[in-house]
Each structure stands twice: as C-alpha cells, then as structure tokens.
Tab-separated table of C-alpha atoms in Angstrom:
chain	number	residue	atom	x	y	z
A	429	MET	CA	116.691	92.590	76.731
A	430	LEU	CA	117.410	89.014	75.665
A	431	LYS	CA	120.858	87.796	76.666
A	432	VAL	CA	120.687	84.117	75.662
A	433	LEU	CA	121.071	84.204	71.893
A	434	THR	CA	121.865	81.868	69.046
A	435	ASP	CA	124.904	82.769	66.938
A	436	THR	CA	122.617	84.300	64.320
A	437	GLN	CA	120.722	86.342	66.904
A	438	ALA	CA	123.967	87.506	68.504
A	439	SER	CA	125.168	88.665	65.105
A	440	ARG	CA	121.996	90.705	64.636
A	441	TRP	CA	122.375	92.189	68.124
A	442	LYS	CA	125.996	93.100	67.399
A	443	ASP	CA	124.735	95.001	64.362
A	444	LEU	CA	122.183	96.811	66.533
A	445	GLN	CA	124.863	97.869	69.004
A	446	GLY	CA	127.002	99.482	66.331
A	447	GLU	CA	124.678	102.297	65.300
A	448	PRO	CA	121.800	104.269	66.829
A	449	PHE	CA	118.367	102.940	65.958
A	450	GLN	CA	117.522	105.390	63.195
A	451	GLY	CA	113.991	105.826	61.932
A	452	GLU	CA	111.642	108.243	60.262
A	453	LEU	CA	109.936	110.736	62.556
A	454	GLY	CA	106.166	110.830	62.714
A	455	GLY	CA	103.786	108.735	60.624
A	456	LEU	CA	101.053	106.197	61.286
A	457	PHE	CA	101.250	102.467	61.815
A	458	GLY	CA	98.260	100.158	61.557
A	459	ARG	CA	94.982	100.972	63.251
A	460	ALA	CA	96.459	103.021	66.078
A	461	ASN	CA	98.375	106.245	65.759
A	462	ARG	CA	101.808	104.961	66.776
A	463	ARG	CA	104.089	107.851	65.840
A	464	LEU	CA	107.398	106.178	65.174
A	465	VAL	CA	111.077	106.763	65.754
A	466	GLY	CA	113.906	104.275	66.018
A	467	ALA	CA	114.448	103.016	69.568
A	468	HIS	CA	115.210	99.881	71.559
A	469	ASP	CA	114.499	99.239	75.248
A	470	PRO	CA	113.031	102.696	75.961
A	471	SER	CA	112.962	103.972	79.518
A	472	THR	CA	109.864	105.238	81.237
A	473	ILE	CA	108.939	108.577	79.663
A	474	VAL	CA	109.501	111.567	81.954
A	475	LYS	CA	108.735	115.248	81.522
A	476	ASP	CA	111.007	118.235	82.149
A	477	LYS	CA	110.113	121.865	81.364
A	478	GLY	CA	107.175	120.785	79.214
A	479	GLU	CA	109.235	118.366	77.130
A	480	TYR	CA	109.034	114.564	77.161
A	481	TRP	CA	112.172	112.450	77.351
A	482	THR	CA	113.013	108.780	77.039
A	483	PHE	CA	116.386	107.029	77.101
A	484	THR	CA	117.276	103.944	75.094
A	485	THR	CA	119.865	101.264	74.481
A	486	GLY	CA	122.841	102.480	72.465
A	487	ARG	CA	126.327	103.904	72.558
A	488	GLY	CA	126.644	106.275	75.487
A	489	ILE	CA	122.891	105.865	76.267
A	490	LEU	CA	120.739	107.483	73.600
A	491	SER	CA	117.965	109.972	74.317
A	492	LEU	CA	114.806	111.072	72.523
A	493	ARG	CA	112.820	114.252	73.144
A	494	SER	CA	109.330	115.408	72.167
A	495	LYS	CA	106.977	118.276	72.891
A	496	ASP	CA	103.791	116.314	72.173
A	497	LEU	CA	104.518	112.542	72.416
A	498	VAL	CA	104.004	112.404	68.661
A	499	HIS	CA	107.022	114.002	67.001
A	500	TRP	CA	110.351	112.831	68.404
A	501	GLU	CA	113.937	113.852	67.743
A	502	ARG	CA	117.333	112.762	68.986
A	503	GLY	CA	118.691	114.338	72.145
A	504	PRO	CA	122.253	114.213	73.467
A	505	THR	CA	123.888	111.007	74.629
A	506	VAL	CA	124.430	110.638	78.362
A	507	PHE	CA	128.043	109.429	78.273
A	508	PRO	CA	130.373	110.712	75.527
A	509	ASP	CA	132.909	108.389	77.192
A	510	PRO	CA	132.003	105.378	79.373
A	511	PRO	CA	132.621	105.695	83.126
A	512	PRO	CA	136.048	104.175	83.874
A	513	TRP	CA	134.746	101.591	86.369
A	514	ILE	CA	132.884	99.663	83.686
A	515	THR	CA	135.790	97.887	81.990
A	516	GLY	CA	136.878	96.485	85.359
A	517	VAL	CA	133.478	94.846	85.797
A	518	VAL	CA	132.657	93.995	82.169
A	519	PRO	CA	135.982	93.859	80.261
A	520	THR	CA	134.227	93.278	76.928
A	521	GLN	CA	132.100	96.418	77.226
A	522	ARG	CA	132.711	98.825	74.348
A	523	GLY	CA	130.489	101.768	75.160
A	524	THR	CA	127.019	100.357	74.509
A	525	PHE	CA	124.614	100.603	77.433
A	526	TRP	CA	121.439	98.554	77.751
A	527	ALA	CA	117.880	99.260	78.795
A	528	PRO	CA	118.034	102.403	80.971
A	529	ASP	CA	115.279	103.728	83.218
A	530	VAL	CA	114.777	107.167	84.753
A	531	ILE	CA	112.870	108.818	87.591
A	532	TYR	CA	112.746	112.310	89.096
A	533	GLN	CA	113.734	112.168	92.758
A	534	ASP	CA	114.461	115.033	95.176
A	535	GLY	CA	115.468	117.636	92.621
A	536	ARG	CA	117.373	115.472	90.169
A	537	TYR	CA	116.829	112.818	87.542
A	538	LEU	CA	118.183	109.397	88.464
A	539	LEU	CA	119.133	107.320	85.429
A	540	TYR	CA	119.745	103.606	85.933
A	541	TYR	CA	121.520	101.698	83.167
A	542	SER	CA	123.031	98.271	82.591
A	543	VAL	CA	126.263	96.918	81.124
A	544	SER	CA	126.780	93.237	80.418
A	545	ALA	CA	128.752	90.580	78.600
A	546	LEU	CA	126.332	89.192	76.028
A	547	GLY	CA	124.763	85.906	77.121
A	548	LYS	CA	126.438	85.942	80.545
A	549	ARG	CA	125.716	87.118	84.064
A	550	THR	CA	128.822	89.304	84.029
A	551	SER	CA	126.710	92.408	84.437
A	552	ALA	CA	126.141	95.543	86.460
A	553	ILE	CA	123.512	98.219	86.935
A	554	GLY	CA	124.912	101.722	87.313
A	555	LEU	CA	123.467	105.092	88.287
A	556	ALA	CA	123.893	108.589	86.872
A	557	SER	CA	122.110	111.804	87.843
A	558	ASN	CA	121.357	115.204	86.366
A	559	PRO	CA	119.451	118.178	87.855
A	560	THR	CA	117.833	118.816	84.470
A	561	LEU	CA	117.263	117.097	81.143
A	562	ASP	CA	117.425	120.370	79.216
A	563	PRO	CA	120.844	120.454	77.503
A	564	ASP	CA	120.573	124.259	77.212
A	565	ASP	CA	120.270	124.674	80.975
A	566	PRO	CA	123.590	125.833	82.513
A	567	HIS	CA	123.171	123.205	85.256
A	568	TYR	CA	122.893	120.345	82.762
A	569	HIS	CA	125.526	117.728	83.565
A	570	TRP	CA	125.426	113.969	84.004
A	571	THR	CA	127.275	112.717	87.076
A	572	ASP	CA	127.996	109.011	87.302
A	573	HIS	CA	127.647	107.383	90.728
A	574	GLY	CA	128.946	103.936	89.892
A	575	ILE	CA	127.529	100.511	90.638
A	576	VAL	CA	124.145	99.853	92.235
A	577	ILE	CA	124.340	96.058	91.946
A	578	GLN	CA	126.448	93.627	89.946
A	579	THR	CA	126.436	89.909	89.169
A	580	ASP	CA	128.829	87.310	87.840
A	581	GLU	CA	128.647	83.678	86.762
A	582	ARG	CA	128.297	82.543	90.376
A	583	ASP	CA	124.902	84.252	90.686
A	584	ASP	CA	121.637	82.700	89.533
A	585	TYR	CA	120.211	86.045	88.363
A	586	ASN	CA	121.389	88.817	86.046
A	587	ALA	CA	121.863	92.503	86.940
A	588	ILE	CA	120.406	94.111	83.820
A	589	ASP	CA	117.148	95.755	82.713
A	590	PRO	CA	116.638	98.123	85.676
A	591	SER	CA	113.211	99.566	86.440
A	592	VAL	CA	112.874	102.172	89.180
A	593	ALA	CA	109.631	103.049	90.972
A	594	ARG	CA	108.554	105.178	93.908
A	595	ALA	CA	105.906	103.749	96.218
A	596	PRO	CA	103.145	105.989	97.620
A	597	ASP	CA	104.929	105.951	100.997
A	598	GLY	CA	107.986	107.549	99.381
A	599	THR	CA	110.219	104.477	99.370
A	600	LEU	CA	112.258	103.854	96.231
A	601	TRP	CA	112.620	100.429	94.606
A	602	LEU	CA	114.540	98.806	91.766
A	603	ALA	CA	113.288	95.788	89.820
A	604	PHE	CA	115.672	94.063	87.420
A	605	GLY	CA	116.623	90.726	85.907
A	606	SER	CA	116.714	88.692	82.732
A	607	TYR	CA	116.248	84.936	82.267
A	608	TRP	CA	117.975	82.612	84.781
A	609	SER	CA	116.000	82.845	88.053
A	610	GLY	CA	113.909	85.785	86.873
A	611	ILE	CA	112.997	89.233	88.157
A	612	LYS	CA	114.346	90.546	91.445
A	613	LEU	CA	113.505	93.581	93.576
A	614	LEU	CA	115.579	95.606	96.012
A	615	GLN	CA	114.968	98.757	98.016
A	616	LEU	CA	116.937	101.920	97.265
A	617	ASN	CA	118.050	104.763	99.485
A	618	PRO	CA	115.928	107.708	98.248
A	619	ARG	CA	118.727	110.140	99.078
A	620	THR	CA	121.570	108.376	97.250
A	621	GLY	CA	119.660	106.262	94.728
A	622	LYS	CA	121.849	103.290	95.692
A	623	ARG	CA	120.898	100.067	97.465
A	624	ILE	CA	119.564	100.926	100.907
A	625	ALA	CA	122.100	98.541	102.499
A	626	THR	CA	124.623	96.098	101.072
A	627	ASP	CA	122.863	93.212	102.825
A	628	SER	CA	119.290	94.406	102.224
A	629	PRO	CA	116.824	91.718	101.097
A	630	LEU	CA	116.672	90.726	97.451
A	631	HIS	CA	113.071	89.766	96.679
A	632	ALA	CA	112.140	87.302	93.924
A	633	ILE	CA	108.968	88.597	92.245
A	634	ALA	CA	108.586	86.865	88.843
A	635	SER	CA	109.945	83.884	86.940
A	636	HIS	CA	109.461	82.297	83.519
A	637	GLN	CA	111.610	80.405	81.027
A	638	GLN	CA	111.889	83.619	78.965
A	639	ILE	CA	111.427	86.696	81.141
A	640	GLU	CA	113.009	90.149	81.421
A	641	ALA	CA	112.310	93.882	80.941
A	642	SER	CA	110.323	94.431	84.125
A	643	ALA	CA	108.515	97.687	84.884
A	644	LEU	CA	106.833	98.608	88.167
A	645	TYR	CA	103.955	101.058	88.414
A	646	PRO	CA	101.811	101.920	91.484
A	647	HIS	CA	98.140	102.638	90.807
A	648	ASP	CA	95.030	102.797	92.977
A	649	GLY	CA	96.255	100.648	95.840
A	650	TYR	CA	98.130	98.098	93.735
A	651	PHE	CA	101.637	97.711	92.400
A	652	TYR	CA	101.610	96.541	88.781
A	653	LEU	CA	104.526	94.499	87.495
A	654	PHE	CA	104.924	94.471	83.721
A	655	VAL	CA	107.354	91.927	82.266
A	656	ASN	CA	108.291	90.577	78.885
A	657	TRP	CA	107.999	86.979	77.815
A	658	GLY	CA	109.560	85.637	74.638
A	659	SER	CA	112.647	86.600	72.666
A	660	CYS	CA	113.772	90.037	71.579
A	661	CYS	CA	116.389	91.395	69.198
A	662	ARG	CA	115.355	89.196	66.258
A	663	GLY	CA	113.474	91.729	64.153
A	664	VAL	CA	110.424	90.168	62.503
A	665	TRP	CA	111.241	86.854	64.221
A	666	SER	CA	110.959	88.373	67.699
A	667	THR	CA	108.343	86.840	69.994
A	668	TYR	CA	108.347	89.453	72.769
A	669	ASN	CA	104.999	90.106	74.457
A	670	ILE	CA	104.123	92.231	77.486
A	671	ARG	CA	102.533	90.585	80.533
A	672	VAL	CA	101.307	91.948	83.860
A	673	GLY	CA	100.501	90.956	87.416
A	674	ARG	CA	99.670	93.012	90.494
A	675	SER	CA	100.127	93.006	94.252
A	676	ARG	CA	99.006	95.041	97.248
A	677	ASP	CA	102.587	94.835	98.545
A	678	ILE	CA	105.495	95.961	96.382
A	679	THR	CA	107.483	92.875	97.383
A	680	GLY	CA	104.687	90.589	96.135
A	681	PRO	CA	103.153	88.179	95.570
A	682	TYR	CA	102.222	89.417	92.079
A	683	LEU	CA	99.179	87.626	90.678
A	684	ASP	CA	97.688	87.737	87.199
A	685	LYS	CA	93.981	88.004	86.326
A	686	ASP	CA	93.544	84.288	86.986
A	687	GLY	CA	95.215	84.488	90.376
A	688	ILE	CA	98.424	82.775	89.227
A	689	ASP	CA	101.608	84.003	90.876
A	690	LEU	CA	104.149	85.462	88.450
A	691	LEU	CA	106.742	83.360	90.276
A	692	ASP	CA	104.792	80.312	89.084
A	693	GLY	CA	104.607	81.382	85.448
A	694	GLY	CA	101.583	83.665	85.705
A	695	GLY	CA	101.189	86.801	83.626
A	696	SER	CA	98.174	88.305	81.841
A	697	LEU	CA	98.732	89.520	78.290
A	698	VAL	CA	98.798	93.299	77.838
A	699	LEU	CA	100.211	93.654	74.333
A	700	GLY	CA	101.556	91.211	71.767
A	701	THR	CA	102.207	90.912	68.053
A	702	GLU	CA	99.473	92.318	65.802
A	703	GLY	CA	100.241	91.679	62.146
A	704	SER	CA	103.321	93.691	61.181
A	705	PHE	CA	103.444	95.228	64.665
A	706	ILE	CA	105.833	92.660	66.120
A	707	GLY	CA	107.277	91.832	69.519
A	708	PRO	CA	106.447	94.817	71.763
A	709	GLY	CA	108.673	95.121	74.814
A	710	HIS	CA	110.161	97.191	77.625
A	711	ALA	CA	106.905	98.725	78.797
A	712	GLY	CA	106.679	101.997	80.663
A	713	VAL	CA	103.640	103.823	82.042
A	714	LEU	CA	103.292	107.598	81.764
A	715	LYS	CA	100.590	109.556	83.564
A	716	ASP	CA	100.229	112.941	81.901
A	717	GLY	CA	97.501	115.022	83.486
A	718	GLY	CA	94.497	112.728	83.594
A	719	ARG	CA	95.733	110.527	80.746
A	720	TYR	CA	97.775	107.333	80.834
A	721	PHE	CA	100.059	106.019	78.110
A	722	LEU	CA	102.008	102.811	77.595
A	723	SER	CA	105.400	103.184	75.921
A	724	TYR	CA	107.442	100.319	74.461
A	725	HIS	CA	109.566	99.334	71.502
A	726	PHE	CA	108.388	97.041	68.740
A	727	TYR	CA	109.680	95.617	65.476
A	728	ASP	CA	108.175	97.113	62.351
A	729	GLY	CA	107.320	94.352	59.901
A	730	ALA	CA	106.712	96.956	57.197
A	731	GLN	CA	110.296	98.199	57.621
A	732	PHE	CA	112.212	94.905	57.665
A	733	GLY	CA	111.913	94.519	61.438
A	734	ARG	CA	113.368	97.889	62.367
A	735	SER	CA	113.028	98.628	66.088
A	736	ARG	CA	110.646	101.510	66.821
A	737	LEU	CA	109.350	103.550	69.727
A	738	GLY	CA	105.633	103.007	70.252
A	739	ILE	CA	103.114	104.806	72.474
A	740	ARG	CA	99.480	103.897	72.970
A	741	PRO	CA	96.800	105.205	75.306
A	742	LEU	CA	96.309	103.092	78.404
A	743	GLU	CA	93.041	102.612	80.271
A	744	TRP	CA	92.187	100.883	83.533
A	745	THR	CA	89.288	98.429	83.529
A	746	GLU	CA	86.559	98.482	86.157
A	747	ASP	CA	88.375	95.765	88.066
A	748	GLY	CA	91.634	97.684	87.874
A	749	TRP	CA	93.628	96.027	85.106
A	750	PRO	CA	95.616	97.984	82.483
A	751	ARG	CA	94.336	97.826	78.907
A	752	VAL	CA	95.841	99.437	75.809
A	753	THR	CA	93.479	101.046	73.321
A	754	GLY	CA	93.636	101.660	69.598
A	755	LYS	CA	92.662	105.303	69.886
A	756	PRO	CA	95.071	107.691	68.148
A	757	ILE	CA	97.460	109.826	70.140
A	758	THR	CA	96.528	113.333	68.983
A	759	PRO	CA	99.108	116.095	69.264
A	760	PRO	CA	98.025	118.840	71.674
A	761	ALA	CA	98.266	121.454	68.919
A	762	ALA	CA	95.548	119.638	66.971
A	763	GLN	CA	93.082	119.374	69.838
C-alpha cells in the first residue's frame, strides 16, 4: 500500500479509510470473469470448512467470505476495538488496519496486519490468531498477540504490508516493506508466529523506486516473490502493476525472467492495467485442488475507480513462470 502520497492522494486515501469498500456482488468485468466485490489490499485467500476467506484493509480489518470464489459477502471484522498497544506505537492510528495476510499454522489461523502513520515509517506489523474462521463456531475468537516488528523514522525500511509463507521444510517466513529500501524478509517461530529471535537476520530481497505489497509463494522447487511497482490508492490514476521474480532459496537472490535481481530493479510483469481494469495489486496465490488462482485488488474504471476484489486463473509455463489467463472462473454449481 502506497505510503508516500501527494496531498490530493492522501485526501483520497483518507476517504477510503472512512468506510468499507462497498461494491456490487457478482457480475462480469471485461474479457475475464472477474466476479467483483469492494476490497483493498486483500490477503491471500484461505479455506475453512469449505468456505473461502480473505481479509482486507479497513476499520477493524474487514473480511469477505465465499462458497465458490465467485459470489462474495461481508464477514465480521476482526477487531471491534483496536488492541490497546497500537496507540502507543502509532499515536495517529484511528482503527484502520492495512494490508493483512493470513495462513493456517498448527491448528489456528495466523493473521498479520499493519498499522502506520501515513507517509512515515512509524509503523508496526501485529499478529492475531483464531482457531476457526467460522463465526458460528463456539471456538471462534480473535486473540491479539501484539507486535511482530516495528519501525520508526530512524529505520530505512517500513514495517507494513506483511506476507506470510511456509517453506516446504516447515519454516515460516514474513516478507514486508514499502518504498524506502524495499522488501525485507525475516524468519518466524512456527509455534508463536513471532520473529524467531529479536536479533535474527533481516534479509533484503527486492528494491525499486516504487515497490511494496510483496507476496511469497513456494512452487516446484522455487520461491516466487510477487511485488507491486507503481502507485496505488489513486483510483483511475493508479499505476500499480504486479511483478515477479524467483529463487531456489527463500532468502534470495530473486531473479526475473531476464536474470535481473529484484534488488537491482528486476521484476517480470504478471498483471497490469488493461483498459478500464486499472492498477492491480496485492497479489495472492491460492491452490485449490489442482487449480491455481491469483487474487488481487484493482480499480474499476467503469465504476469511477472503485477498488474491487479480482480473481483470475493462474497457470505455470513450461519453464515455471506464473501466467494469468482470461478464462472465466466458473462457480462449482455450474460445472
């Protein structure tokens, strides 16, 4: 999520923070079947009891739920009231949380979220957990576990936009960062979900003059690092586009299709603006059975730049690179 904004952009973002990103459910957009609902900075999609969930930027952390990836509805917010530690770290925080991500780990869902002072490095990534995402389950309850990592104006990186991934060897990792010196990576304790040690290495894995919204995904012997270039939060004027690099080692180096290191400005295009489909960002990969999907938000040029949830099928090329397709996402009931 962009944190270096002009006054006009900041005003637009302030408007976005005030209300949930509302939108019509269902429908088609362009050539691909992108069933739409209002969302910004969606988390990786996860599945619980046959239902899909994603979490998004908004007051209290917003949630969306679906039974088929096509028709989405609002779920409960995570925090009716912000955890009390937040105002001590970010005094200007007023209950809006940015760019969450979620993973199922050892019997519970770990939800990473960020709080920040707009345009500054006064930021923190926090952690909450829940044994279930089903609000009707008697065990449903979000427990906040406090800070995972924080930054201030003395740091050259920004603790926002968390992305959590589990490596094939069972280790747990958190990528994060926005602008400044780019995307960082740290190892997590798989039992607690927190940093494995307070002095554990912080790996630099990608850099660009406009970079954020990282997402890590392991596949077929590689780790794929998705990032966003460009500016977000500007509606139809947004220039967000999704890039990717890959590495055999989760700590890098991540190279694009041309062999350029993402630390040196490399990044192969995965998805960009297509007509009134504008500024896709905050990628997440879902493997559902034998199918792969790429989730993201985008700005709908046909609806005055409203931010939407988008999902498209994802394929892997013969040489192992991710590629989105224009094939419709068909609801299971219609198959």
